[in-house]
PDB file of C-alpha atoms in Angstrom:
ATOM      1  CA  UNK A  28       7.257  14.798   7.010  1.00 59.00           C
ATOM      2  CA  UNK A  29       7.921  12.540   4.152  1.00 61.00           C
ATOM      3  CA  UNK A  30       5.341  13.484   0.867  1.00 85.00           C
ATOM      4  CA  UNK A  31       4.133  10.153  -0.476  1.00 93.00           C
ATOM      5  CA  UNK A  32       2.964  10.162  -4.095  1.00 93.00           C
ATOM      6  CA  UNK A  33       0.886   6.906  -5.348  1.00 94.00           C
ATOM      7  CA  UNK A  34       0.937   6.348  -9.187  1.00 91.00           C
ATOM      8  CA  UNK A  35      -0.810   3.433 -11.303  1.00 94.00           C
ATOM      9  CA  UNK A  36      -4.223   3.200 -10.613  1.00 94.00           C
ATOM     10  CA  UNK A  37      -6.591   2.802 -13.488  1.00 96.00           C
ATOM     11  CA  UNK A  38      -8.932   0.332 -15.025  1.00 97.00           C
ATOM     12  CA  UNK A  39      -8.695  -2.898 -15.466  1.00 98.00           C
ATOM     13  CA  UNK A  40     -10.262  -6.294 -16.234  1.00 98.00           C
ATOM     14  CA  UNK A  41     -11.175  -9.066 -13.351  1.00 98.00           C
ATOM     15  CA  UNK A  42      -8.137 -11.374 -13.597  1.00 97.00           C
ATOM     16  CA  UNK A  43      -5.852  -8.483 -14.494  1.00 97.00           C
ATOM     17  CA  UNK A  44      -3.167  -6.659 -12.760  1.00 98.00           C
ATOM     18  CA  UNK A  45      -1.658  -3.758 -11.841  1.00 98.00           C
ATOM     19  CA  UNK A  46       1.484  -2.211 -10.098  1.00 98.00           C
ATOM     20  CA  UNK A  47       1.295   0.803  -8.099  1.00 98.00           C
ATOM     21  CA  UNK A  48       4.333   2.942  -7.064  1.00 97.00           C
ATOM     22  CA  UNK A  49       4.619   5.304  -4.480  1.00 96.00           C
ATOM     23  CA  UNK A  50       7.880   7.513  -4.347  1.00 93.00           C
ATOM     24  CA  UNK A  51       8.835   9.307  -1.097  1.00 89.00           C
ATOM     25  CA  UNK A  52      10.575  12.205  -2.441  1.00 79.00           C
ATOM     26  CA  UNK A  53      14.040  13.296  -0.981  1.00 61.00           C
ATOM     27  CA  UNK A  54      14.106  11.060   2.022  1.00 64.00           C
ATOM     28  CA  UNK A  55      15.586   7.188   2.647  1.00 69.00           C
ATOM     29  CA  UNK A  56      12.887   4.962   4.589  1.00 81.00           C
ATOM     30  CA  UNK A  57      15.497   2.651   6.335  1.00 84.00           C
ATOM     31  CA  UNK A  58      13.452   3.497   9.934  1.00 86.00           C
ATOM     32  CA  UNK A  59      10.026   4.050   8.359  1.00 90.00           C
ATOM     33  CA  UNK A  60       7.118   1.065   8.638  1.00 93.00           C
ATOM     34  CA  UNK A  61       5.450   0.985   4.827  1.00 95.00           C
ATOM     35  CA  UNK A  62       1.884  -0.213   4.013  1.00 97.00           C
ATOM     36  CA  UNK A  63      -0.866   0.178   1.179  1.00 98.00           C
ATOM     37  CA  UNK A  64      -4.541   1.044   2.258  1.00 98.00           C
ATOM     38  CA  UNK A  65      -7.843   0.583   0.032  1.00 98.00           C
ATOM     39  CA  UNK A  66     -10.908   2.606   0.631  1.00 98.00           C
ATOM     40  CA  UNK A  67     -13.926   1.552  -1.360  1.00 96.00           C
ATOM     41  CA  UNK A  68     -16.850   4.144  -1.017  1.00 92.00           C
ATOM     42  CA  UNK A  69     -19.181   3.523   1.830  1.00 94.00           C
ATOM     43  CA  UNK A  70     -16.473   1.480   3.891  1.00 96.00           C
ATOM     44  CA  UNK A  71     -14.041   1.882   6.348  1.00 96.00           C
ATOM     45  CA  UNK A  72      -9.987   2.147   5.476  1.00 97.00           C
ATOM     46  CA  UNK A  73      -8.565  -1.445   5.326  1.00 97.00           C
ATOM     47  CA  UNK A  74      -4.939  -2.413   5.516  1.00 98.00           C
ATOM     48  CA  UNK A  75      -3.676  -4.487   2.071  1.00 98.00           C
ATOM     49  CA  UNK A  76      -0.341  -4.840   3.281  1.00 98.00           C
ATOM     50  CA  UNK A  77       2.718  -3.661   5.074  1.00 98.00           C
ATOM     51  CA  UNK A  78       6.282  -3.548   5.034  1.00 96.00           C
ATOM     52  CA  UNK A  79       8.331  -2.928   8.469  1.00 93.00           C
ATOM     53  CA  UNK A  80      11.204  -1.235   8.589  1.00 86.00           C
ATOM     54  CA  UNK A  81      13.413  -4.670   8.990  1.00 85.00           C
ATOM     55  CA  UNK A  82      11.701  -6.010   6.026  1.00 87.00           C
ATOM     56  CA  UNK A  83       8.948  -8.249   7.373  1.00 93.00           C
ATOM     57  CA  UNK A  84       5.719  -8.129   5.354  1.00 96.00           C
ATOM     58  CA  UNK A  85       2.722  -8.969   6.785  1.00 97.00           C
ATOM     59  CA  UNK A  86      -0.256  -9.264   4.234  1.00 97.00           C
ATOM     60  CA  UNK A  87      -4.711  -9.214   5.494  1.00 97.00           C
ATOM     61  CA  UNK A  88      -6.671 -12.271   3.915  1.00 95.00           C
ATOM     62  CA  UNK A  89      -8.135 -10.583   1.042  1.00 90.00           C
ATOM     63  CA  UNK A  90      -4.914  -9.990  -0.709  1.00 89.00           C
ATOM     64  CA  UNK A  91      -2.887 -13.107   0.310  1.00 90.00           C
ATOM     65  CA  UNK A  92      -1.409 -15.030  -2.893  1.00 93.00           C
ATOM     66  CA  UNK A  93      -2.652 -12.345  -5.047  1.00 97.00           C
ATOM     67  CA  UNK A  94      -0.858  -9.330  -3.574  1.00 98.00           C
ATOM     68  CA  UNK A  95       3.250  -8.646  -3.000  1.00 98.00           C
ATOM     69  CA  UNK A  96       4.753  -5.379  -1.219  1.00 97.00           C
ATOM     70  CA  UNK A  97       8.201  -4.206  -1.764  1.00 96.00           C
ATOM     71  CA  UNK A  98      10.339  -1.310  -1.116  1.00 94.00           C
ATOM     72  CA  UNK A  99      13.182   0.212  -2.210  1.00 91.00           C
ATOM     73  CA  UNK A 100      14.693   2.327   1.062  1.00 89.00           C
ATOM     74  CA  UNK A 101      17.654   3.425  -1.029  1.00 86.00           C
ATOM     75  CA  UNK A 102      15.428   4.937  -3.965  1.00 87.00           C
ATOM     76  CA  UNK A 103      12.952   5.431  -0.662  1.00 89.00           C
ATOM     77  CA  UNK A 104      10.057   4.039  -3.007  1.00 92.00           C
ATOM     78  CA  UNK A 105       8.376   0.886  -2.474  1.00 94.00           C
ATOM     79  CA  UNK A 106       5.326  -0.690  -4.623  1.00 97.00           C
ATOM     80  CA  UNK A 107       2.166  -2.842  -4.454  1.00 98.00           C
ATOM     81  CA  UNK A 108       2.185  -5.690  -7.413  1.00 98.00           C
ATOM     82  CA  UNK A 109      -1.301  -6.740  -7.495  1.00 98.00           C
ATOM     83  CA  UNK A 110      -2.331 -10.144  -9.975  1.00 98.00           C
ATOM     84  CA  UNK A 111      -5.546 -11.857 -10.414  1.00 97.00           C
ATOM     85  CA  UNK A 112      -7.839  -8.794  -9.393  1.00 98.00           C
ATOM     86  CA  UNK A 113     -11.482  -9.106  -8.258  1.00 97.00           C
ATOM     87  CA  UNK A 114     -14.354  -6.603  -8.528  1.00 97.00           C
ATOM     88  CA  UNK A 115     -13.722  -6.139  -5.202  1.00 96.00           C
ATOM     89  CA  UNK A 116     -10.329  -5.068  -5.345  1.00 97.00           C
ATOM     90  CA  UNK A 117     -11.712  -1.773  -6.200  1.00 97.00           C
ATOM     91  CA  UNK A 118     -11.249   1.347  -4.613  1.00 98.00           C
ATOM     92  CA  UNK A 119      -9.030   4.474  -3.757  1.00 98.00           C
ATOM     93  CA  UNK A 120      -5.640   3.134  -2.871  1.00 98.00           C
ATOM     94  CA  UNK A 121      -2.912   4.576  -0.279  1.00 97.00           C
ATOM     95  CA  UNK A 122       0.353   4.556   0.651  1.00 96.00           C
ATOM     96  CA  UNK A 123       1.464   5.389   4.166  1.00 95.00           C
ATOM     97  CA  UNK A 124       4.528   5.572   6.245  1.00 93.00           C
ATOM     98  CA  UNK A 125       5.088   5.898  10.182  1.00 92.00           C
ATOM     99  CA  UNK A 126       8.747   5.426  11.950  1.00 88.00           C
ATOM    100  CA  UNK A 127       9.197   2.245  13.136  1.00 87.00           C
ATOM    101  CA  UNK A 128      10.339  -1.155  12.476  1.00 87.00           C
ATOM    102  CA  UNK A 129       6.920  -3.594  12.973  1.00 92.00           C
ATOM    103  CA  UNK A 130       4.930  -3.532  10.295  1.00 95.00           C
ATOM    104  CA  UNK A 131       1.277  -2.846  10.845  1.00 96.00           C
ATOM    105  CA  UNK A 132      -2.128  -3.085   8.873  1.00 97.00           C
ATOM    106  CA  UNK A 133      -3.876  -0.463  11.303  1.00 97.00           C
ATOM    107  CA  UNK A 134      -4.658   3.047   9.542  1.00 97.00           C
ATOM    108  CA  UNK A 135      -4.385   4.772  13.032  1.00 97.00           C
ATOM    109  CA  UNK A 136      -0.141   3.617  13.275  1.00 96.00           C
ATOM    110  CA  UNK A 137       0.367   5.864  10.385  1.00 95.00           C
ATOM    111  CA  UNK A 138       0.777   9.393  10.269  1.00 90.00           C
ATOM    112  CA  UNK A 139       1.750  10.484   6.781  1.00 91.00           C
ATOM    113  CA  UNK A 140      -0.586   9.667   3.789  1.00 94.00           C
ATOM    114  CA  UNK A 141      -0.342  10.128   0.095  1.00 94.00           C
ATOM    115  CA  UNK A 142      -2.974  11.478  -1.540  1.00 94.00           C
ATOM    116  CA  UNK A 143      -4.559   8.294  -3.376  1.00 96.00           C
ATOM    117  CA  UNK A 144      -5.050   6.671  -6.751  1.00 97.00           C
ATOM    118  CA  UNK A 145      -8.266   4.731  -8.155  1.00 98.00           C
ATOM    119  CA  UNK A 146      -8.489   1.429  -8.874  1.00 98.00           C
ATOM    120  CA  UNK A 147     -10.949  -0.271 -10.910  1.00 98.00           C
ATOM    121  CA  UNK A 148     -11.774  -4.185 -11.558  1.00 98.00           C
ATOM    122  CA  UNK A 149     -14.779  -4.688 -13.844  1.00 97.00           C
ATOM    123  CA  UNK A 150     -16.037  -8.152 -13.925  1.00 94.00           C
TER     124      UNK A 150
END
C-alpha cells in the first residue's frame, strides 16, 4: 500500500486558485498511474485528471485549460494546480494511485485513495 495524504483545500473566490498536494509517504511512484478525483455531494466520483506512470497526462473537459497535474516520483508527491475556478469546481477532492503506466480517469483503475480535502468556489 502506498498512504496518500491530500493537503490545500479551502475556500476560495470564483476566478481564484488553488494548489493541492498529495505526498505518498516513504515510497517512489516511478510504476504507479496518478490522478485527482472530485466528489461533489449528491454525484458520482469524476476523474479531474491523471498522470501515467511514463508521464502522459490526460485531462476530462471540465478542467481542460484551467487545470495542470504534476508529479514528483523522486519526492513520490505529485500536485493538482487549479486557476480560474468555478462554483462548480467544488467538492471533496482525491488523490489516487494504481501500478501501471496508462493513465486513467476511471475511479474503479485505482485501488489506493487518500482520504480527501474540501474545496470551495463561491461565486
Amino acid at each position: 500500500q502506498v498512504p496518500l495524504v491530500e493537503s490545500g483545500g479551502g475556500s476560495v473566490q470564483a476566478g481564484g486558485s488553488l494548489r493541492l498536494p498529495c505526498a505518498a509517504s516513504g515510497y517512489v511512484l516511478n510504476y504507479y498511474c496518478l490522478a485527482w478525483f472530485r466528489q461533489a455531494p449528491g454525484k458520482e466520483r469524476e476523474g479531474i485528471a491523471s498522470t501515467g506512470g511514463d508521464g502522459s497526462t490526460v485531462y476530462a473537459e471540465s478542467g481542460k485549460g484551467r487545470v495542470i497535474v504534476s508529479r514528483d516520483n523522486v519526492k513520490g508527491s505529485m500536485a493538482l494546480q487549479m486557476d480560474n475556478l468555478k462554483p462548480e469546481d467544488s467538492g471533496v477532492y482525491y488523490c489516487a494511485a494504481a501500478p501501471g503506466w496508462v493513465p486513467s480517469l476511471r475511479p474503479r483503475d485505482y485501488s489506493i485513495w487518500g482520504q480527501g480535502t474540501q474545496v470551495t468556489v463561491s461565486s
